[in-house]
Coordinates of N, CA and C in Angstrom, one line a residue:
Chain A
X11 N 104.0 19.1 184.2 CA 104.7 20.3 185.1 C 105.8 19.3 185.9
X12 N 107.1 19.5 185.3 CA 108.2 18.8 185.9 C 108.9 19.7 187.1
X13 N 108.3 20.7 187.7 CA 109.1 21.8 188.3 C 108.7 21.5 189.7
X14 N 110.2 21.8 190.5 CA 110.0 22.0 192.3 C 110.3 23.5 192.2
X15 N 109.4 24.1 192.8 CA 109.5 25.6 193.3 C 110.0 25.7 194.7
X16 N 110.9 26.8 194.7 CA 111.2 27.1 196.1 C 111.4 28.6 196.5
X17 N 110.8 28.9 197.7 CA 110.6 30.4 198.0 C 111.1 30.3 199.6
X18 N 111.7 31.5 199.6 CA 112.4 32.5 198.8 C 113.5 32.1 198.1
X19 N 114.1 32.8 197.1 CA 115.3 32.6 196.5 C 116.5 32.8 197.6
X20 N 116.5 33.7 198.2 CA 117.5 34.6 199.3 C 116.7 34.8 200.3
X21 N 117.4 34.6 201.3 CA 117.0 34.9 202.9 C 118.3 35.4 203.7
X22 N 117.9 36.6 204.1 CA 118.9 37.0 205.3 C 118.2 37.0 206.6
X23 N 118.7 36.4 207.8 CA 118.0 36.5 208.8 C 119.2 36.4 210.1
X24 N 118.9 36.8 211.0 CA 119.4 36.9 212.4 C 119.4 35.7 213.1
X25 N 120.2 35.7 214.1 CA 120.2 34.7 215.0 C 119.0 34.2 215.8
X26 N 118.3 35.3 216.1 CA 117.1 35.2 216.7 C 115.8 35.4 216.0
X27 N 115.9 35.3 214.6 CA 114.8 35.4 213.8 C 114.1 33.8 213.8
X28 N 112.8 33.8 213.3 CA 112.1 32.5 212.9 C 111.8 32.9 211.5
X29 N 112.1 32.0 210.5 CA 111.8 32.2 209.2 C 111.3 30.6 208.6
X30 N 110.6 30.7 207.5 CA 110.5 29.5 207.1 C 110.7 29.4 205.5
X31 N 111.2 28.3 204.9 CA 111.4 28.0 203.6 C 110.4 27.3 202.9
X32 N 109.9 27.4 201.8 CA 108.7 26.6 201.3 C 109.2 25.8 200.0
X33 N 108.6 24.6 199.8 CA 109.1 23.9 198.4 C 107.5 23.5 198.0
X34 N 107.4 23.3 196.8 CA 105.9 23.0 196.2 C 106.3 22.3 194.9
X35 N 105.8 21.2 194.8 CA 105.9 20.6 193.5 C 104.3 19.9 193.3
X36 N 104.0 19.7 191.8 CA 102.7 19.2 191.4 C 102.9 18.2 190.4
X37 N 104.0 17.3 191.0 CA 104.0 16.2 189.9 C 103.5 14.8 190.5
X38 N 102.9 14.9 191.7 CA 102.1 13.5 192.1 C 103.3 12.9 192.9
X39 N 104.4 13.4 193.4 CA 105.3 12.6 193.8 C 104.8 12.7 195.5
X40 N 105.4 11.4 196.1 CA 105.1 11.2 197.5 C 106.2 11.3 198.3
X41 N 107.4 11.5 197.8 CA 108.7 11.4 198.5 C 109.1 12.9 198.4
X42 N 109.5 13.7 199.5 CA 110.3 15.1 199.3 C 111.3 15.1 200.2
X43 N 112.2 16.0 199.9 CA 113.6 15.7 200.6 C 113.9 17.2 200.7
X44 N 114.8 17.3 201.9 CA 115.4 18.8 202.3 C 116.9 18.4 202.3
X45 N 117.7 19.0 201.7 CA 119.2 19.1 201.6 C 119.7 20.3 201.8
X46 N 121.0 20.4 202.5 CA 121.7 21.7 202.9 C 122.9 21.5 202.0
X47 N 123.4 22.4 201.1 CA 124.6 22.4 200.3 C 125.6 23.6 200.6
X48 N 126.8 23.3 201.1 CA 127.9 24.4 201.4 C 128.5 24.5 200.0
X49 N 129.4 25.7 200.2 CA 129.9 26.0 198.7 C 131.0 24.9 198.4
X50 N 131.0 24.5 197.0 CA 131.8 23.3 196.8 C 131.7 22.0 197.3
X51 N 130.6 21.7 197.9 CA 130.6 20.4 198.4 C 129.3 19.8 198.0
X52 N 128.9 18.6 198.1 CA 127.7 17.9 197.6 C 126.6 18.1 198.5
X53 N 125.5 17.9 198.1 CA 124.4 18.3 198.8 C 124.3 17.0 200.2
X54 N 123.9 17.5 201.3 CA 123.7 16.8 202.2 C 122.3 16.4 202.7
X55 N 122.1 15.5 202.8 CA 120.4 15.1 203.3 C 120.3 15.4 204.5
X56 N 119.1 16.3 204.7 CA 118.5 16.5 206.2 C 117.4 15.6 206.5
X57 N 116.3 15.8 205.6 CA 115.0 15.2 206.0 C 114.7 14.6 204.8
X58 N 113.6 13.4 205.0 CA 112.9 12.8 203.9 C 111.5 12.5 204.4
X59 N 110.5 12.9 203.5 CA 109.1 12.8 204.0 C 108.6 11.7 202.8
X60 N 108.2 10.6 203.5 CA 107.2 9.8 202.3 C 105.8 9.5 202.8
X61 N 105.0 9.9 201.8 CA 103.4 9.9 202.1 C 103.2 10.6 203.4
X62 N 104.0 12.0 203.3 CA 103.6 13.2 204.3 C 104.1 12.6 205.6
X63 N 104.9 11.8 205.9 CA 105.4 11.5 207.0 C 106.8 11.4 207.2
X64 N 107.3 11.8 208.2 CA 108.8 11.9 208.4 C 109.3 10.6 208.2
X65 N 110.3 10.4 207.3 CA 110.8 8.7 207.4 C 112.2 8.9 207.5
X66 N 113.0 10.1 207.3 CA 114.5 10.3 207.3 C 114.9 11.4 208.1
X67 N 115.5 11.5 209.4 CA 115.9 12.5 209.9 C 117.4 12.4 209.9
X68 N 118.2 12.9 209.4 CA 119.7 12.8 209.6 C 120.4 13.7 210.6
X69 N 119.8 13.4 211.9 CA 120.5 14.0 213.3 C 120.6 15.5 213.0
X70 N 119.6 16.1 212.5 CA 119.4 17.6 212.1 C 119.2 18.2 213.5
X71 N 120.0 19.4 213.7 CA 119.6 20.0 214.9 C 118.3 20.6 215.0
X72 N 117.5 20.7 216.3 CA 116.2 20.9 216.3 C 115.8 22.4 215.8
X73 N 117.0 23.1 215.8 CA 116.6 24.5 215.2 C 116.0 24.6 213.7
X74 N 116.0 23.3 213.0 CA 115.6 23.1 211.8 C 114.4 22.3 212.0
X75 N 113.1 22.5 211.7 CA 111.9 21.7 212.0 C 111.3 21.6 210.6
X76 N 111.2 20.6 210.1 CA 110.5 20.4 208.8 C 108.9 20.1 209.0
X77 N 108.2 20.2 207.7 CA 106.6 20.0 208.1 C 106.2 19.9 206.6
X78 N 105.3 18.9 206.7 CA 104.7 18.4 205.4 C 103.3 18.4 205.4
X79 N 102.8 19.6 205.1 CA 101.3 19.7 205.1 C 100.3 19.0 204.2
X80 N 100.8 18.7 203.3 CA 99.9 17.9 202.2 C 101.1 17.4 201.1
X81 N 100.8 16.8 200.2 CA 101.4 15.9 199.3 C 102.1 17.0 198.5
X82 N 101.9 17.9 198.2 CA 102.5 18.9 197.5 C 103.5 20.0 198.0
X83 N 103.4 20.0 199.3 CA 104.2 21.1 199.9 C 105.1 20.7 201.1
X84 N 106.2 21.3 201.1 CA 107.1 21.1 202.1 C 107.8 22.2 202.5
X85 N 107.8 22.3 203.9 CA 108.4 23.6 204.7 C 109.4 23.2 205.3
X86 N 110.2 24.1 205.6 CA 111.5 24.0 206.6 C 111.4 25.4 207.3
X87 N 111.1 25.2 208.9 CA 111.1 26.3 209.9 C 112.4 26.3 210.4
X88 N 112.7 27.8 210.4 CA 114.2 27.9 211.0 C 114.0 28.9 212.2
X89 N 114.6 28.5 213.2 CA 114.7 29.3 214.6 C 116.1 29.1 215.2
X90 N 116.5 30.4 215.6 CA 117.7 30.4 216.2 C 119.0 29.8 215.6
X91 N 119.0 30.1 214.3 CA 120.2 29.6 213.6 C 121.6 30.2 213.9
X92 N 122.6 29.4 213.3 CA 124.0 30.0 213.6 C 124.4 30.2 212.3
X93 N 125.4 31.2 212.4 CA 126.1 31.5 211.3 C 126.7 30.3 210.2
X94 N 127.2 29.4 210.9 CA 127.6 28.0 210.2 C 126.3 27.4 209.2
X95 N 125.3 28.0 209.8 CA 124.0 27.2 208.8 C 123.8 28.1 207.5
X96 N 124.5 29.0 207.5 CA 124.2 29.7 206.0 C 124.7 28.8 205.1
X97 N 124.0 28.5 204.1 CA 124.0 27.6 202.8 C 123.1 27.6 202.0
X98 N 123.2 26.7 200.8 CA 122.2 26.7 199.8 C 121.1 25.4 200.2
X99 N 119.8 25.8 200.6 CA 118.9 24.7 200.9 C 118.2 24.3 199.7
X100 N 118.2 23.1 199.4 CA 117.5 22.5 198.3 C 116.5 21.7 198.7
X101 N 115.4 21.7 198.1 CA 114.1 20.7 198.2 C 114.2 19.9 197.0
X102 N 113.7 18.7 197.0 CA 113.7 17.7 195.8 C 112.4 16.8 196.2
X103 N 112.1 16.2 195.1 CA 111.0 15.3 195.2 C 111.2 14.1 194.3
X104 N 110.8 13.1 194.5 CA 110.7 12.0 193.8 C 109.3 10.9 193.8
X105 N 109.2 10.1 192.8 CA 108.3 9.0 193.1 C 108.6 8.3 194.4
X106 N 107.5 7.7 195.3 CA 107.8 7.3 196.5 C 107.7 5.6 196.2
X107 N 108.9 5.2 195.7 CA 109.0 3.8 195.5 C 110.2 3.2 196.0
X108 N 110.5 3.1 197.5 CA 111.7 2.7 198.0 C 112.2 1.4 197.7
X109 N 111.2 0.4 197.6 CA 111.5 -0.9 197.5 C 112.2 -1.4 196.3
X110 N 111.9 -0.8 195.1 CA 112.6 -1.1 193.9 C 112.2 -0.4 192.7
X111 N 113.0 0.8 192.3 CA 112.6 1.4 191.3 C 113.9 2.5 190.8
X112 N 113.7 3.0 189.7 CA 114.8 4.0 189.5 C 114.7 5.3 189.2
X113 N 113.7 5.6 190.4 CA 113.2 6.8 190.6 C 114.2 8.2 190.8
X114 N 114.5 9.1 189.8 CA 115.4 9.9 190.1 C 114.7 11.2 191.0
X115 N 115.5 12.1 191.5 CA 115.0 13.0 192.2 C 114.8 14.4 191.2
X116 N 113.8 15.0 191.4 CA 113.9 16.5 191.0 C 114.1 17.4 191.9
X117 N 114.9 18.5 191.7 CA 115.6 19.4 192.6 C 114.8 20.8 192.1
X118 N 114.5 21.6 193.2 CA 114.2 22.8 193.1 C 115.5 23.8 192.8
X119 N 115.5 25.1 192.7 CA 116.6 25.9 192.5 C 117.3 26.4 193.7
X120 N 116.8 26.1 195.0 CA 117.2 26.3 196.3 C 116.8 27.5 196.8
X121 N 117.3 27.9 198.1 CA 117.2 29.2 198.8 C 118.2 29.5 199.4
X122 N 119.0 30.5 199.0 CA 120.2 30.9 199.6 C 120.1 31.6 201.1
X123 N 120.5 30.8 202.0 CA 120.4 31.4 203.2 C 121.5 32.1 203.9
X124 N 121.6 33.2 204.6 CA 122.5 34.0 205.0 C 122.1 34.0 206.5
X125 N 122.9 33.7 207.5 CA 122.6 33.7 208.7 C 123.6 34.8 209.4
X126 N 123.1 35.9 209.9 CA 124.2 36.8 210.4 C 124.2 36.8 211.9
Chain B
X8 N 128.6 0.5 204.8 CA 127.8 1.5 204.1 C 128.1 1.9 202.5
X9 N 127.0 2.2 201.9 CA 127.3 2.3 200.7 C 128.3 3.7 200.5
X10 N 128.8 3.7 199.3 CA 129.8 5.1 199.3 C 129.7 5.2 197.8
X11 N 130.3 6.4 197.3 CA 130.3 6.9 195.9 C 131.7 7.8 195.9
X12 N 132.6 7.5 195.1 CA 133.7 7.9 194.8 C 133.8 8.8 193.4
X13 N 134.1 10.0 193.3 CA 134.3 10.6 192.2 C 135.8 11.0 192.1
X14 N 136.4 10.5 191.2 CA 138.1 10.7 191.2 C 138.2 11.8 190.4
X15 N 138.9 12.6 191.0 CA 139.1 14.3 190.4 C 138.1 15.2 190.6
X16 N 138.3 15.9 191.6 CA 137.6 17.3 191.9 C 137.4 18.1 190.9
X17 N 138.4 18.2 190.3 CA 138.4 19.1 189.2 C 139.1 18.6 188.0
X18 N 138.4 18.8 186.6 CA 138.5 18.2 185.3 C 138.7 19.4 184.4
X19 N 139.7 19.4 183.6 CA 139.7 20.7 182.6 C 140.0 19.9 181.2
X20 N 139.2 20.2 180.2 CA 139.2 19.9 178.9 C 139.1 20.9 177.9
X21 N 139.9 20.9 176.8 CA 139.5 22.1 175.6 C 138.1 21.6 175.1
X22 N 137.7 22.6 174.6 CA 136.4 22.5 173.8 C 136.6 21.6 172.8
X23 N 135.6 20.8 172.6 CA 135.8 19.8 171.5 C 136.4 18.6 171.9
X24 N 137.1 18.7 172.9 CA 137.6 17.2 173.4 C 136.8 16.5 174.2
X25 N 137.2 15.2 174.5 CA 136.4 14.1 175.3 C 136.5 14.5 176.7
X26 N 135.2 14.3 177.2 CA 134.9 14.6 178.4 C 134.8 13.0 179.2
X27 N 135.5 12.7 180.3 CA 135.3 11.7 181.0 C 135.6 12.1 182.4
X28 N 134.4 11.7 183.2 CA 134.1 11.9 184.6 C 133.9 10.7 185.4
X29 N 134.7 10.3 186.3 CA 134.9 9.0 186.7 C 134.0 8.8 188.2
X30 N 133.3 7.7 188.2 CA 132.5 7.5 189.5 C 132.6 5.9 189.7
X31 N 132.8 5.6 190.8 CA 132.7 4.1 191.5 C 132.0 4.1 192.6
X32 N 131.1 3.2 192.8 CA 130.3 2.9 194.0 C 130.9 1.6 194.7
X33 N 130.5 1.5 196.0 CA 131.1 0.5 196.9 C 130.4 -0.9 197.1
X34 N 129.4 -0.8 196.6 CA 128.4 -2.1 197.1 C 128.7 -3.2 195.9
X35 N 128.4 -4.4 196.3 CA 128.7 -5.6 195.4 C 127.1 -5.7 194.7
X36 N 125.9 -5.1 195.3 CA 124.8 -5.3 194.8 C 124.7 -3.9 194.2
X37 N 124.7 -3.7 192.5 CA 124.5 -2.4 192.1 C 123.3 -1.9 192.6
X38 N 123.6 -0.6 193.1 CA 122.3 0.2 193.6 C 121.9 1.0 192.3
X39 N 120.9 1.8 192.8 CA 120.3 2.9 191.7 C 121.3 3.9 191.1
X40 N 121.7 4.2 190.1 CA 122.9 5.0 189.7 C 122.3 6.3 189.0
X41 N 123.0 7.4 189.2 CA 122.6 8.7 188.6 C 123.6 9.6 188.6
X42 N 123.6 10.5 187.4 CA 124.3 11.5 187.3 C 123.6 12.8 187.1
X43 N 123.9 13.8 188.0 CA 123.5 15.2 188.0 C 124.4 16.3 187.6
X44 N 123.8 17.3 187.3 CA 124.6 18.4 186.9 C 124.0 19.8 187.7
X45 N 125.1 20.6 188.0 CA 124.9 21.8 188.8 C 125.6 22.7 188.4
X46 N 124.5 23.9 187.9 CA 125.2 25.0 187.5 C 125.2 25.9 188.5
X47 N 126.0 27.0 188.4 CA 126.3 27.8 189.5 C 124.9 28.5 190.0
X48 N 124.7 28.4 191.4 CA 123.4 29.0 192.0 C 122.3 28.4 191.4
X49 N 122.4 27.0 191.1 CA 121.2 26.4 190.8 C 120.8 24.9 191.5
X50 N 119.8 24.7 191.3 CA 119.6 23.0 191.8 C 120.4 22.2 190.8
X51 N 120.0 20.9 191.1 CA 120.7 19.9 190.6 C 119.5 19.2 189.4
X52 N 120.2 19.1 188.3 CA 119.4 18.5 187.2 C 119.9 17.0 186.7
X53 N 118.9 16.2 186.5 CA 119.3 14.9 186.1 C 119.8 14.8 184.6
X54 N 121.3 14.5 184.5 CA 121.7 14.0 183.3 C 121.3 12.7 182.8
X55 N 121.3 11.6 183.5 CA 120.9 10.2 183.3 C 120.9 9.5 184.5
X56 N 120.4 8.3 184.2 CA 119.9 7.2 185.3 C 120.5 5.9 184.6
X57 N 120.9 5.1 185.5 CA 121.1 3.6 185.2 C 119.7 3.0 185.5
X58 N 119.3 2.1 184.5 CA 118.5 1.1 184.6 C 118.8 -0.2 184.0
X59 N 118.3 -1.3 184.5 CA 118.8 -2.6 184.1 C 118.5 -3.1 182.8
X60 N 119.4 -3.6 182.1 CA 119.3 -4.2 180.6 C 120.1 -3.5 179.6
X61 N 120.6 -2.2 180.1 CA 121.4 -1.4 179.1 C 122.7 -1.0 179.9
X62 N 123.8 -1.6 179.3 CA 125.2 -1.0 180.2 C 125.3 0.4 179.8
X63 N 125.1 0.9 178.5 CA 125.4 2.1 177.8 C 124.1 2.7 178.2
X64 N 124.2 4.1 178.9 CA 122.9 4.8 179.1 C 123.0 6.3 178.5
X65 N 122.1 6.6 177.8 CA 122.4 8.1 177.1 C 121.4 8.8 178.1
X66 N 122.0 10.4 177.8 CA 121.5 11.3 178.7 C 121.1 12.5 178.0
X67 N 120.8 13.5 178.5 CA 120.6 14.8 177.8 C 122.1 15.3 177.5
X68 N 122.0 16.5 176.7 CA 123.2 17.3 176.2 C 124.3 16.5 175.8
X69 N 124.1 15.2 175.2 CA 125.0 14.5 174.5 C 126.1 13.6 175.5
X70 N 125.6 13.5 176.7 CA 126.4 12.9 177.8 C 125.6 11.3 177.6
X71 N 126.8 10.5 178.0 CA 126.2 9.0 178.2 C 127.1 8.5 179.3
X72 N 126.7 7.3 179.8 CA 127.4 6.8 181.0 C 127.5 5.1 180.9
X73 N 128.4 4.7 181.2 CA 128.5 3.1 180.9 C 128.6 2.5 182.2
X74 N 127.7 1.7 182.6 CA 127.6 0.8 183.8 C 128.6 -0.5 183.8
X75 N 129.7 -0.5 184.5 CA 130.5 -1.6 184.4 C 130.4 -2.4 185.9
X76 N 129.7 -3.7 185.9 CA 129.4 -4.1 187.4 C 130.6 -4.9 187.8
X77 N 131.7 -5.3 186.9 CA 132.8 -5.8 187.3 C 133.8 -4.7 187.9
X78 N 133.6 -3.6 187.4 CA 134.5 -2.5 188.0 C 133.7 -1.7 188.9
X79 N 132.6 -1.8 189.3 CA 131.7 -0.9 190.1 C 131.8 0.4 189.7
X80 N 131.6 0.7 188.4 CA 132.1 2.1 187.8 C 130.7 2.4 187.1
X81 N 130.7 3.8 186.9 CA 129.3 4.3 186.0 C 130.0 5.6 185.6
X82 N 130.9 5.9 184.7 CA 131.6 6.8 184.4 C 130.9 7.4 183.1
X83 N 130.7 8.8 183.4 CA 130.3 9.8 182.4 C 131.1 10.3 181.3
X84 N 130.6 10.0 180.4 CA 131.4 10.7 179.1 C 130.6 11.6 178.1
X85 N 131.3 12.4 177.3 CA 130.7 13.1 176.4 C 131.9 13.3 175.3
X86 N 131.9 13.0 174.0 CA 132.7 12.9 172.9 C 133.2 14.4 172.6
X87 N 132.4 15.4 172.7 CA 133.0 16.5 172.5 C 132.6 17.8 173.4
X88 N 133.4 18.2 174.1 CA 133.0 19.1 175.3 C 132.4 20.7 174.6
X89 N 131.5 21.0 175.3 CA 131.1 22.6 174.7 C 131.2 23.3 175.9
X90 N 131.4 24.8 175.7 CA 131.6 25.6 176.7 C 130.4 25.6 177.7
X91 N 129.6 25.2 177.4 CA 128.3 25.2 178.2 C 128.0 24.0 179.0
X92 N 129.2 23.2 179.0 CA 129.2 22.2 179.7 C 129.8 22.3 180.9
X93 N 130.8 23.4 181.3 CA 131.3 23.9 182.3 C 130.2 24.0 183.5
X94 N 130.3 23.0 184.5 CA 129.7 23.0 185.8 C 130.0 22.1 186.7
X95 N 129.2 21.7 187.8 CA 129.7 20.7 188.7 C 128.7 19.3 188.6
X96 N 129.6 18.4 188.6 CA 128.9 17.2 188.2 C 128.8 16.1 189.6
X97 N 127.6 15.7 189.8 CA 127.6 14.8 190.9 C 127.1 13.4 190.4
X98 N 127.7 12.4 190.9 CA 127.5 10.9 190.5 C 126.6 10.9 191.9
X99 N 125.4 9.9 191.9 CA 124.7 9.6 193.2 C 124.1 8.3 193.0
X100 N 124.1 7.6 194.4 CA 123.7 6.2 194.4 C 122.4 6.4 195.1
X101 N 121.5 5.2 195.0 CA 120.2 5.0 196.0 C 120.4 3.7 196.2
X102 N 120.9 3.2 197.4 CA 120.7 1.7 197.7 C 119.3 1.4 197.6
X103 N 119.1 -0.1 197.3 CA 117.9 -0.6 197.2 C 117.1 -0.3 198.6
X104 N 115.9 -0.2 198.7 CA 115.0 -0.3 200.0 C 115.2 0.8 200.6
X105 N 115.7 2.0 200.2 CA 115.8 3.4 200.8 C 115.2 4.4 200.1
X106 N 115.1 5.5 200.8 CA 115.0 6.7 200.0 C 116.2 7.6 200.0
X107 N 117.0 7.2 200.5 CA 118.3 7.9 201.1 C 119.2 7.7 199.6
X108 N 119.4 9.0 199.0 CA 120.6 9.2 198.0 C 121.7 9.7 198.4
X109 N 122.8 8.9 198.1 CA 124.5 9.3 198.4 C 125.0 9.9 197.3
X110 N 125.5 11.2 197.4 CA 126.1 11.7 196.5 C 127.5 11.8 196.8
X111 N 128.4 11.6 195.4 CA 129.7 11.7 195.7 C 130.0 13.1 195.8
X112 N 131.6 13.4 195.8 CA 132.0 14.6 196.3 C 131.9 15.7 195.3
X113 N 131.6 15.4 193.9 CA 131.5 16.2 192.8 C 132.8 16.5 192.0
X114 N 132.6 16.6 190.8 CA 133.6 17.0 189.9 C 133.3 18.3 189.1
X115 N 134.3 19.4 189.2 CA 133.9 20.7 188.5 C 134.8 20.5 187.3
X116 N 133.9 20.6 186.0 CA 134.7 20.4 184.9 C 134.7 22.0 184.4
X117 N 135.8 22.3 183.8 CA 136.2 23.5 183.2 C 136.4 23.3 181.8
X118 N 135.9 24.1 181.0 CA 136.1 23.8 179.3 C 136.9 24.9 178.9
X119 N 137.8 24.7 178.2 CA 138.8 25.5 177.8 C 138.8 26.1 176.3
X120 N 138.7 27.4 176.3 CA 138.6 27.7 174.7 C 139.8 27.4 173.8

């Protein structure tokens, strides 16, 4: 199984709502990532978890809160978002060998988020 | 800091023509190199990746990339474009010792009938 799944596919939320995005993989990958992608732009890294611990936070606003409850799951909790946070949110996973390997990332299909 | 440059944000080719998408990286130490494709409203899919020992890398869907250390390049080619190749293509690097993948700005490939 080389699939990364993301739910929901689409999400519309108001600025006062709290919602969560979910990502799951069963490839045994111990590195998982959240990216934000605006239209016609490359993915922007938000967070990286390695071995269920947060290893990279790219100065993301606190209204985005990641969580890695186990080695297969990655969540992104959303609270008090702004309209400019509307984007495609991509999850990815890879083997966890930062020191020296050619591990590619496997991406999910993304969650299209609209903040009203 | 490591960076990736993709020359040409839009490339148009005729069906059956050669596809050439350019990627240059900035480091004197070759990072790990990847090409991804993204179709509309989808995630990214790996086309190919560079591993040591082979300067010409073959990927899926007939794509290839040639690693040229002297030119710090990793250009993507396909001998004959197909309509289904129309998509956004991203070159990415991962510097050694980090989980951080750095993406180029992308090239949108249009295939003309």
